[in-house]
Amino acid sequence: MNGFDEIPVLAPVTARCAFTGNEVITIGVPEAGQVRDAFGGFLEATLATQGCAALPSARLADTGHDFTTFLNTSHAQVLIFTGGSSTSGVDMVRKTLAEAQATYLFESVQVRPGHPALAARLADGRIVLGLPGNPLAAYTALYSYLPPLLAGMRGLPLPPLDTAEIAQDIPALTASSQQRLIPALVRECRAHPLPRRASYMLSGLSKATHLLVADASGHTAGDRVPLLPVF
Ligand SMILES: Nc1nc2c(c(=O)[nH]1)N[C@H]1C(S)=C(S)[C@@H](COP(=O)(O)OP(=O)(O)OC[C@H]3O[C@@H](n4cnc5c(N)ncnc54)[C@H](O)[C@@H]3O)O[C@H]1N2
Ligand code: MOO
């Protein structure tokens, strides 16, 4: 019988999530000013589908102490924050990265949803991804930046993007020049944009196979657009 004595394999990339937000609850019905967590359990499972080993996640209060402790005690190659990535006084991700003298890979992105997403490298080489708190925005950012990040860490080329014809018109944006990531169902090589796709909604995404990349100037049915896989 033939066989191989040695097989090269890729080690899993270790990742750790920090779910932030004093208003986030994990059980029960949210009261005024609260929101039920949309990430715990799902995000770790999503990372596993991409060959990451997820270390136990953390929940952080919106304090500099909690964020700094998370950075100082998390021995994973990739650290992922949800929420707190924007620029208000209570958004702690950027402040914590500044204190840690991290180097930004990108600070925001001209895309909707998810423009406050960011990536940075810590002095010891760990990578930080800052995902927006709005649930759809967090997932669109994850689908956008995790595959190229993992490909780079593994020494592999950038994953190529599929394309498909759009099944219906997408109107132009009036007050923005940002590209849009729209949950879509791709069937028989046609991308059907899904409803319920505001940045706080997940019901469109739950039926999506892909995100279609739409220009701010809009599209007519039959236009060919790039697709990001939903995993
Ligand atoms: N001055 C500006 N403010 C904001 C801007 C801006 O450009 N200028 N952009 C807005 C956009 S767009 C986004 S997206 C958010 C992102 O902000 P953060 O990443 O700091 O997110 P949070 O404020 O912490 O949360 C936003 C929203 O999401 C809810 N959230 C947070 N965590 C969870 C969770 N685990 N499960 C469900 N929902 C969650 C949170 O309660 C908020 O409602 O910034 C805007 N502001
Ligand atoms: O970038 Mo925010 O993503 O529109 O919710």
GROMACS .gro file of C-alpha atoms and ligand atoms in nm:
model
  282
    1MET     CA    1   0.000   0.000   0.000
    2ASN     CA    2   0.131   0.347  -0.092
    3GLY     CA    3   0.121   0.640   0.144
    4PHE     CA    4   0.286   0.963   0.249
    5ASP     CA    5   0.513   0.982   0.548
    6GLU     CA    6   0.473   1.358   0.577
    7ILE     CA    7   0.197   1.595   0.466
    8PRO     CA    8   0.238   1.973   0.491
    9VAL     CA    9  -0.061   2.136   0.662
   10LEU     CA   10  -0.153   2.493   0.750
   11ALA     CA   11  -0.176   2.557   1.123
   12PRO     CA   12  -0.504   2.721   1.226
   13VAL     CA   13  -0.482   3.094   1.278
   14THR     CA   14  -0.574   3.172   1.638
   15ALA     CA   15  -0.834   3.445   1.688
   16ARG     CA   16  -1.010   3.597   1.987
   17CYS     CA   17  -1.325   3.811   1.986
   18ALA     CA   18  -1.415   4.091   2.224
   19PHE     CA   19  -1.783   4.188   2.224
   20THR     CA   20  -1.814   4.543   2.353
   21GLY     CA   21  -2.100   4.764   2.464
   22ASN     CA   22  -2.250   4.829   2.808
   23GLU     CA   23  -2.595   4.811   2.647
   24VAL     CA   24  -2.552   4.458   2.510
   25ILE     CA   25  -2.732   4.179   2.696
   26THR     CA   26  -2.699   3.806   2.626
   27ILE     CA   27  -3.024   3.674   2.772
   28GLY     CA   28  -3.383   3.793   2.799
   29VAL     CA   29  -3.578   4.068   2.626
   30PRO     CA   30  -3.392   4.401   2.595
   31GLU     CA   31  -3.535   4.697   2.786
   32ALA     CA   32  -3.509   5.056   2.665
   33GLY     CA   33  -3.144   5.133   2.598
   34GLN     CA   34  -3.046   4.767   2.570
   35VAL     CA   35  -2.983   4.542   2.273
   36ARG     CA   36  -2.967   4.165   2.253
   37ASP     CA   37  -2.628   4.035   2.145
   38ALA     CA   38  -2.604   3.941   1.777
   39PHE     CA   39  -2.249   3.804   1.775
   40GLY     CA   40  -2.166   3.564   2.059
   41GLY     CA   41  -2.145   3.206   1.933
   42PHE     CA   42  -2.205   3.303   1.570
   43LEU     CA   43  -1.884   3.495   1.514
   44GLU     CA   44  -1.666   3.221   1.665
   45ALA     CA   45  -1.841   2.959   1.448
   46THR     CA   46  -1.792   3.179   1.142
   47LEU     CA   47  -1.421   3.205   1.219
   48ALA     CA   48  -1.400   2.826   1.245
   49THR     CA   49  -1.537   2.787   0.892
   50GLN     CA   50  -1.230   2.980   0.772
   51GLY     CA   51  -0.983   2.758   0.954
   52CYS     CA   52  -0.936   2.978   1.259
   53ALA     CA   53  -0.911   2.842   1.611
   54ALA     CA   54  -1.123   3.076   1.823
   55LEU     CA   55  -1.001   3.121   2.179
   56PRO     CA   56  -1.273   3.194   2.442
   57SER     CA   57  -1.434   3.530   2.368
   58ALA     CA   58  -1.446   3.824   2.607
   59ARG     CA   59  -1.720   4.073   2.688
   60LEU     CA   60  -1.589   4.421   2.756
   61ALA     CA   61  -1.745   4.718   2.929
   62ASP     CA   62  -1.683   5.047   2.746
   63THR     CA   63  -1.380   5.135   2.958
   64GLY     CA   64  -1.018   5.187   2.861
   65HIS     CA   65  -0.918   4.944   3.137
   66ASP     CA   66  -1.118   4.655   2.988
   67PHE     CA   67  -0.992   4.720   2.634
   68THR     CA   68  -0.627   4.752   2.736
   69THR     CA   69  -0.647   4.438   2.951
   70PHE     CA   70  -0.794   4.250   2.656
   71LEU     CA   71  -0.504   4.356   2.432
   72ASN     CA   72  -0.244   4.279   2.696
   73THR     CA   73  -0.375   3.934   2.787
   74SER     CA   74  -0.499   3.790   2.455
   75HIS     CA   75  -0.245   3.556   2.300
   76ALA     CA   76  -0.414   3.511   1.964
   77GLN     CA   77  -0.277   3.611   1.623
   78VAL     CA   78  -0.596   3.799   1.535
   79LEU     CA   79  -0.801   4.004   1.783
   80ILE     CA   80  -1.150   4.108   1.678
   81PHE     CA   81  -1.355   4.381   1.843
   82THR     CA   82  -1.726   4.425   1.775
   83GLY     CA   83  -1.859   4.774   1.847
   84GLY     CA   84  -1.669   5.075   1.975
   85SER     CA   85  -1.491   5.114   1.640
   86SER     CA   86  -1.632   5.457   1.553
   87THR     CA   87  -1.506   5.796   1.668
   88SER     CA   88  -1.735   5.912   1.949
   89GLY     CA   89  -1.606   5.976   2.302
   90VAL     CA   90  -1.727   5.636   2.425
   91ASP     CA   91  -1.584   5.433   2.134
   92MET     CA   92  -1.273   5.280   2.288
   93VAL     CA   93  -1.107   5.079   2.007
   94ARG     CA   94  -0.916   5.368   1.844
   95LYS     CA   95  -0.811   5.515   2.180
   96THR     CA   96  -0.678   5.179   2.294
   97LEU     CA   97  -0.490   5.127   1.966
   98ALA     CA   98  -0.335   5.475   1.997
   99GLU     CA   99  -0.214   5.398   2.349
  100ALA     CA  100  -0.069   5.068   2.229
  101GLN     CA  101   0.107   5.257   1.944
  102ALA     CA  102  -0.050   5.022   1.691
  103THR     CA  103   0.003   5.079   1.318
  104TYR     CA  104  -0.314   5.113   1.111
  105LEU     CA  105  -0.349   4.898   0.800
  106PHE     CA  106  -0.669   5.093   0.725
  107GLU     CA  107  -0.868   5.333   0.943
  108SER     CA  108  -1.203   5.336   0.766
  109VAL     CA  109  -1.347   5.227   0.434
  110GLN     CA  110  -1.560   5.408   0.174
  111VAL     CA  111  -1.836   5.151   0.187
  112ARG     CA  112  -2.184   5.112   0.330
  113PRO     CA  113  -2.249   4.954   0.568
  114GLY     CA  114  -1.931   4.932   0.766
  115HIS     CA  115  -1.731   5.247   0.700
  116PRO     CA  116  -1.586   5.267   1.057
  117ALA     CA  117  -1.422   4.922   1.018
  118LEU     CA  118  -1.047   4.923   1.079
  119ALA     CA  119  -0.741   4.697   1.092
  120ALA     CA  120  -0.416   4.756   1.276
  121ARG     CA  121  -0.095   4.575   1.366
  122LEU     CA  122   0.035   4.570   1.724
  123ALA     CA  123   0.409   4.600   1.791
  124ASP     CA  124   0.438   4.223   1.845
  125GLY     CA  125   0.269   4.144   1.512
  126ARG     CA  126  -0.083   4.060   1.632
  127ILE     CA  127  -0.353   4.195   1.402
  128VAL     CA  128  -0.658   4.381   1.533
  129LEU     CA  129  -0.981   4.397   1.334
  130GLY     CA  130  -1.232   4.655   1.453
  131LEU     CA  131  -1.581   4.565   1.335
  132PRO     CA  132  -1.874   4.809   1.368
  133GLY     CA  133  -2.134   4.734   1.634
  134ASN     CA  134  -2.426   4.740   1.392
  135PRO     CA  135  -2.486   4.372   1.322
  136LEU     CA  136  -2.502   4.372   0.939
  137ALA     CA  137  -2.205   4.611   0.925
  138ALA     CA  138  -2.000   4.380   1.149
  139TYR     CA  139  -2.067   4.079   0.927
  140THR     CA  140  -2.008   4.262   0.598
  141ALA     CA  141  -1.675   4.384   0.739
  142LEU     CA  142  -1.583   4.032   0.847
  143TYR     CA  143  -1.667   3.888   0.503
  144SER     CA  144  -1.466   4.167   0.339
  145TYR     CA  145  -1.143   4.163   0.541
  146LEU     CA  146  -1.103   3.820   0.701
  147PRO     CA  147  -1.040   3.618   0.379
  148PRO     CA  148  -0.763   3.848   0.248
  149LEU     CA  149  -0.611   3.872   0.597
  150LEU     CA  150  -0.599   3.493   0.637
  151ALA     CA  151  -0.466   3.446   0.284
  152GLY     CA  152  -0.184   3.690   0.360
  153MET     CA  153  -0.102   3.524   0.692
  154ARG     CA  154  -0.087   3.186   0.518
  155GLY     CA  155   0.128   3.311   0.229
  156LEU     CA  156  -0.150   3.241  -0.021
  157PRO     CA  157  -0.268   3.469  -0.305
  158LEU     CA  158  -0.575   3.690  -0.262
  159PRO     CA  159  -0.891   3.485  -0.315
  160PRO     CA  160  -1.040   3.585  -0.654
  161LEU     CA  161  -1.392   3.734  -0.652
  162ASP     CA  162  -1.676   3.578  -0.851
  163THR     CA  163  -1.909   3.801  -1.049
  164ALA     CA  164  -2.276   3.773  -1.145
  165GLU     CA  165  -2.541   3.970  -1.333
  166ILE     CA  166  -2.781   4.162  -1.109
  167ALA     CA  167  -3.140   4.041  -1.136
  168GLN     CA  168  -3.299   4.384  -1.075
  169ASP     CA  169  -3.217   4.756  -1.086
  170ILE     CA  170  -3.034   4.908  -0.788
  171PRO     CA  171  -3.109   5.283  -0.755
  172ALA     CA  172  -2.828   5.537  -0.722
  173LEU     CA  173  -2.742   5.680  -0.381
  174THR     CA  174  -2.830   6.049  -0.367
  175ALA     CA  175  -2.609   6.172  -0.084
  176SER     CA  176  -2.308   5.942  -0.085
  177SER     CA  177  -2.024   5.829  -0.307
  178GLN     CA  178  -1.974   5.510  -0.111
  179GLN     CA  179  -1.994   5.164  -0.259
  180ARG     CA  180  -2.253   4.937  -0.104
  181LEU     CA  181  -2.239   4.577   0.013
  182ILE     CA  182  -2.585   4.428  -0.039
  183PRO     CA  183  -2.689   4.082   0.081
  184ALA     CA  184  -2.785   3.880  -0.226
  185LEU     CA  185  -2.901   3.535  -0.319
  186VAL     CA  186  -2.709   3.404  -0.620
  187ARG     CA  187  -2.907   3.153  -0.825
  188GLU     CA  188  -2.827   3.035  -1.177
  189CYS     CA  189  -2.552   3.298  -1.209
  190ARG     CA  190  -2.787   3.588  -1.123
  191ALA     CA  191  -2.760   3.793  -0.804
  192HIS     CA  192  -3.093   3.877  -0.641
  193PRO     CA  193  -3.058   4.166  -0.393
  194LEU     CA  194  -3.242   4.086  -0.069
  195PRO     CA  195  -3.465   4.322   0.130
  196ARG     CA  196  -3.420   4.402   0.502
  197ARG     CA  197  -3.060   4.513   0.463
  198ALA     CA  198  -3.028   4.821   0.685
  199SER     CA  199  -2.708   4.808   0.889
  200TYR     CA  200  -2.888   4.698   1.207
  201MET     CA  201  -3.074   4.412   1.032
  202LEU     CA  202  -2.968   4.052   0.985
  203SER     CA  203  -3.280   3.901   0.826
  204GLY     CA  204  -3.168   3.979   0.468
  205LEU     CA  205  -2.822   3.842   0.538
  206SER     CA  206  -2.966   3.522   0.685
  207LYS     CA  207  -3.091   3.425   0.336
  208ALA     CA  208  -2.784   3.549   0.146
  209THR     CA  209  -2.519   3.342  -0.030
  210HIS     CA  210  -2.310   3.651  -0.117
  211LEU     CA  211  -2.270   4.025  -0.074
  212LEU     CA  212  -2.289   4.207  -0.404
  213VAL     CA  213  -2.070   4.513  -0.448
  214ALA     CA  214  -2.283   4.797  -0.588
  215ASP     CA  215  -2.156   5.135  -0.706
  216ALA     CA  216  -2.304   5.453  -0.556
  217SER     CA  217  -2.422   5.547  -0.907
  218GLY     CA  218  -2.654   5.247  -0.909
  219HIS     CA  219  -2.702   4.963  -1.156
  220THR     CA  220  -2.949   4.838  -1.409
  221ALA     CA  221  -3.057   4.475  -1.423
  222GLY     CA  222  -2.803   4.271  -1.617
  223ASP     CA  223  -2.498   4.469  -1.497
  224ARG     CA  224  -2.217   4.242  -1.383
  225VAL     CA  225  -2.092   4.307  -1.029
  226PRO     CA  226  -1.830   4.151  -0.798
  227LEU     CA  227  -1.945   3.918  -0.522
  228LEU     CA  228  -1.806   3.844  -0.176
  229PRO     CA  229  -1.897   3.501  -0.038
  230VAL     CA  230  -2.105   3.482   0.280
  231PHE     CA  231  -1.960   3.202   0.492
  232LIG     N1  232  -2.007   6.078   1.452
  232LIG     C1  233  -2.029   5.963   1.387
  232LIG     N2  234  -2.096   5.866   1.450
  232LIG     C2  235  -2.120   5.749   1.386
  232LIG     C3  236  -2.077   5.730   1.254
  232LIG     C4  237  -2.004   5.834   1.191
  232LIG     O1  238  -1.958   5.827   1.077
  232LIG     N3  239  -1.982   5.950   1.262
  232LIG     N4  240  -2.103   5.614   1.189
  232LIG     C5  241  -2.214   5.532   1.238
  232LIG     C6  242  -2.206   5.401   1.178
  232LIG     S1  243  -2.249   5.389   1.015
  232LIG     C7  244  -2.173   5.290   1.248
  232LIG     S2  245  -2.167   5.136   1.173
  232LIG     C8  246  -2.146   5.297   1.391
  232LIG     C9  247  -2.034   5.206   1.436
  232LIG     O2  248  -1.999   5.244   1.562
  232LIG     P1  249  -1.930   5.146   1.659
  232LIG     O3  250  -1.849   5.045   1.588
  232LIG     O4  251  -1.860   5.232   1.756
  232LIG     O5  252  -2.049   5.065   1.722
  232LIG     P2  253  -2.134   5.094   1.852
  232LIG     O6  254  -2.166   5.240   1.863
  232LIG     O7  255  -2.066   5.029   1.966
  232LIG     O8  256  -2.265   5.015   1.815
  232LIG    C10  257  -2.345   5.052   1.704
  232LIG    C11  258  -2.482   4.987   1.722
  232LIG     O9  259  -2.466   4.847   1.727
  232LIG    C12  260  -2.524   4.796   1.845
  232LIG     N5  261  -2.446   4.681   1.893
  232LIG    C13  262  -2.322   4.683   1.947
  232LIG     N6  263  -2.284   4.560   1.982
  232LIG    C14  264  -2.388   4.477   1.952
  232LIG    C15  265  -2.410   4.339   1.968
  232LIG     N7  266  -2.319   4.259   2.026
  232LIG     N8  267  -2.527   4.287   1.924
  232LIG    C16  268  -2.623   4.369   1.869
  232LIG     N9  269  -2.607   4.502   1.850
  232LIG    C17  270  -2.492   4.555   1.894
  232LIG    C18  271  -2.516   4.910   1.945
  232LIG    O10  272  -2.605   4.897   2.050
  232LIG    C19  273  -2.547   5.027   1.854
  232LIG    O11  274  -2.686   5.039   1.835
  232LIG    O12  275  -2.114   5.430   1.428
  232LIG    C20  276  -2.215   5.522   1.389
  232LIG    N10  277  -2.188   5.649   1.451
  233MOO     O1  278  -2.119   5.192   0.845
  233MOO    MO1  279  -2.267   5.178   0.953
  233MOO     O2  280  -2.225   5.043   0.893
  233MOO     O3  281  -2.381   5.206   0.810
  233MOO     O4  282  -2.405   5.094   1.023
   0.00000   0.00000   0.00000
